[in-house]
């Protein structure tokens, strides 16, 4: 299983939302085809086929728990996870 697939599985499982690094979360969104722009500490992800705009900020080197949940909801809703 590739690193990208493991990261996606970790996010989709929901078992370790507090242990997802911010860089890993951004990497998964990039791999899924989201465009990123940065304004201050805000990393804003958009994609043409997706209605939601994901606005993420790091908490140290970790992603915020509620933002990992938002990303998971967008992935599941748009069936990016292959499930």
Coordinates of N, CA and C in Angstrom, one line a residue:
X1 N 0.9 -1.2 0.0 CA 0.0 0.0 0.0 C 0.9 1.2 0.0
X2 N 0.6 2.2 -0.9 CA 1.4 3.4 -1.0 C 1.2 4.3 0.2
X3 N 2.1 5.3 0.4 CA 2.0 6.3 1.5 C 0.7 7.0 1.4
X4 N 0.4 7.5 0.1 CA -0.8 8.2 -0.1 C -2.1 7.4 0.3
X5 N -2.1 6.2 -0.1 CA -3.2 5.3 0.3 C -3.4 5.1 1.8
X6 N -2.2 5.0 2.5 CA -2.2 4.8 3.9 C -2.7 6.1 4.6
X7 N -2.3 7.3 4.1 CA -2.8 8.5 4.7 C -4.3 8.7 4.5
X8 N -4.8 8.4 3.3 CA -6.2 8.5 3.0 C -7.0 7.5 3.9
X9 N -6.5 6.3 4.1 CA -7.2 5.3 4.9 C -7.2 5.8 6.4
X10 N -6.1 6.4 6.8 CA -6.0 6.9 8.2 C -7.0 8.0 8.4
X11 N -7.2 8.9 7.4 CA -8.2 10.0 7.5 C -9.6 9.4 7.5
X12 N -9.8 8.5 6.6 CA -11.2 8.0 6.5 C -11.6 7.1 7.6
X13 N -10.6 6.5 8.3 CA -11.0 5.6 9.5 C -11.6 6.4 10.6
X14 N -11.1 7.7 10.8 CA -11.6 8.5 11.9 C -11.1 8.1 13.3
X15 N -10.2 7.1 13.3 CA -9.7 6.7 14.6 C -8.6 7.5 15.2
X16 N -8.0 8.4 14.4 CA -6.8 9.1 15.0 C -6.9 10.6 14.4
X17 N -8.0 11.2 14.5 CA -8.1 12.6 14.0 C -7.1 13.6 14.6
X18 N -6.8 13.3 15.9 CA -5.9 14.3 16.6 C -4.4 14.0 16.2
X19 N -4.2 12.9 15.5 CA -2.8 12.6 15.2 C -2.4 12.7 13.7
X20 N -3.2 13.5 13.0 CA -2.9 13.7 11.6 C -2.0 15.0 11.5
X21 N -0.9 14.9 10.8 CA -0.1 16.1 10.7 C -0.7 17.0 9.6
X22 N -0.5 18.3 9.8 CA -1.0 19.2 8.9 C -0.5 19.0 7.5
X23 N 0.8 18.8 7.4 CA 1.4 18.5 6.1 C 0.8 17.3 5.4
X24 N 0.5 16.3 6.1 CA -0.1 15.1 5.5 C -1.5 15.4 5.0
X25 N -2.2 16.1 5.8 CA -3.6 16.5 5.4 C -3.6 17.3 4.1
X26 N -2.7 18.3 4.0 CA -2.5 19.1 2.8 C -2.1 18.2 1.6
X27 N -1.2 17.3 1.9 CA -0.7 16.4 0.8 C -1.8 15.5 0.3
X28 N -2.6 15.0 1.1 CA -3.8 14.2 0.6 C -4.7 15.0 -0.2
X29 N -5.0 16.2 0.2 CA -5.9 17.1 -0.6 C -5.2 17.4 -2.0
X30 N -3.9 17.6 -2.0 CA -3.2 17.9 -3.2 C -3.3 16.7 -4.2
X31 N -3.1 15.5 -3.6 CA -3.1 14.3 -4.4 C -4.6 14.1 -5.0
X32 N -5.6 14.5 -4.2 CA -7.0 14.4 -4.7 C -7.3 15.4 -5.7
X33 N -6.4 16.3 -6.0 CA -6.7 17.3 -7.1 C -7.2 18.7 -6.6
X34 N -7.1 19.0 -5.4 CA -7.5 20.3 -4.9 C -6.4 21.3 -5.1
X35 N -6.8 22.5 -5.5 CA -5.9 23.6 -5.6 C -5.8 24.3 -4.3
X36 N -4.6 24.8 -4.0 CA -4.3 25.4 -2.7 C -3.8 26.8 -2.9
X37 N -4.4 27.7 -2.1 CA -3.8 29.0 -2.0 C -3.6 29.4 -0.5
X38 N -2.6 30.2 -0.2 CA -2.3 30.5 1.2 C -2.5 32.0 1.4
X39 N -3.2 32.3 2.5 CA -3.4 33.7 2.9 C -3.1 33.7 4.4
X40 N -1.9 34.2 4.8 CA -1.5 34.1 6.2 C -1.3 32.7 6.6
X41 N -1.9 32.3 7.7 CA -1.8 30.9 8.1 C -2.9 30.1 7.6
X42 N -3.8 30.6 6.8 CA -4.9 29.9 6.2 C -4.5 29.3 4.9
X43 N -4.7 28.0 4.8 CA -4.5 27.2 3.6 C -5.9 26.9 3.0
X44 N -6.2 27.4 1.9 CA -7.6 27.3 1.3 C -7.5 26.4 0.1
X45 N -8.3 25.3 0.2 CA -8.4 24.3 -0.8 C -9.7 24.4 -1.6
X46 N -9.6 24.4 -2.9 CA -10.8 24.3 -3.7 C -10.7 23.3 -4.9
X47 N -11.8 22.9 -5.4 CA -11.8 22.0 -6.5 C -13.1 22.3 -7.3
X48 N -13.0 22.3 -8.6 CA -14.1 22.6 -9.5 C -15.4 21.8 -9.2
X49 N -15.2 20.5 -9.0 CA -16.4 19.7 -8.9 C -16.9 19.6 -7.5
X50 N -16.3 20.3 -6.5 CA -16.7 20.3 -5.1 C -17.2 21.6 -4.7
X51 N -18.4 21.6 -4.1 CA -19.1 22.9 -3.6 C -18.4 23.5 -2.4
X52 N -17.9 22.6 -1.5 CA -17.2 23.1 -0.3 C -15.9 23.7 -0.5
X53 N -15.5 24.7 0.3 CA -14.2 25.3 0.3 C -13.6 24.9 1.6
X54 N -12.4 24.3 1.6 CA -11.8 23.8 2.9 C -10.7 24.9 3.3
X55 N -10.9 25.5 4.5 CA -10.1 26.5 5.0 C -9.4 25.9 6.2
X56 N -8.1 25.5 6.1 CA -7.4 24.8 7.1 C -6.3 25.7 7.7
X57 N -6.1 25.6 9.0 CA -5.0 26.2 9.7 C -4.3 25.2 10.6
X58 N -2.9 25.2 10.6 CA -2.2 24.3 11.5 C -2.3 24.6 13.0
X59 N -2.2 23.6 13.8 CA -2.1 23.8 15.3 C -0.7 23.2 15.6
X60 N 0.3 24.1 15.5 CA 1.7 23.6 15.6 C 2.0 22.8 14.3
X61 N 2.3 21.5 14.4 CA 2.6 20.7 13.2 C 1.4 19.8 12.9
X62 N 0.4 19.8 13.8 CA -0.8 18.9 13.6 C -1.9 19.7 13.0
X63 N -2.8 18.9 12.4 CA -4.1 19.4 11.9 C -5.1 19.5 13.0
X64 N -6.0 20.5 12.9 CA -7.0 20.5 14.0 C -8.0 19.4 13.7
X65 N -8.5 18.8 14.8 CA -9.4 17.7 14.8 C -10.6 17.9 14.0
X66 N -11.3 19.1 14.2 CA -12.5 19.3 13.5 C -12.3 19.5 12.0
X67 N -11.1 20.0 11.6 CA -10.8 20.2 10.2 C -10.5 18.9 9.5
X68 N -9.9 17.9 10.2 CA -9.8 16.5 9.7 C -11.2 15.9 9.4
X69 N -12.1 16.2 10.3 CA -13.5 15.7 10.2 C -14.1 16.3 8.9
X70 N -13.9 17.6 8.7 CA -14.4 18.3 7.6 C -13.9 17.7 6.3
X71 N -12.6 17.5 6.3 CA -12.0 16.9 5.1 C -12.5 15.5 4.8
X72 N -12.7 14.7 5.9 CA -13.3 13.4 5.7 C -14.7 13.4 5.1
X73 N -15.5 14.4 5.6 CA -16.9 14.5 5.1 C -16.9 14.9 3.6
X74 N -16.0 15.8 3.2 CA -15.9 16.1 1.8 C -15.4 14.9 0.9
X75 N -14.5 14.2 1.4 CA -14.0 13.0 0.7 C -15.1 12.0 0.5
X76 N -15.8 11.7 1.6 CA -16.9 10.7 1.6 C -18.0 11.2 0.7
X77 N -18.4 12.5 0.9 CA -19.5 13.0 0.1 C -19.3 12.9 -1.4
X78 N -18.0 13.2 -1.8 CA -17.7 13.3 -3.2 C -17.1 12.0 -3.7
X79 N -17.0 11.0 -2.9 CA -16.5 9.6 -3.2 C -15.1 9.6 -3.7
X80 N -14.2 10.4 -3.1 CA -12.8 10.4 -3.5 C -12.1 9.3 -2.9
X81 N -12.6 8.6 -1.9 CA -11.9 7.6 -1.2 C -12.0 6.2 -1.8
X82 N -12.7 6.1 -2.9 CA -12.9 4.8 -3.6 C -13.8 3.9 -2.9
X83 N -14.6 4.3 -1.9 CA -15.5 3.4 -1.2 C -16.9 3.9 -1.4

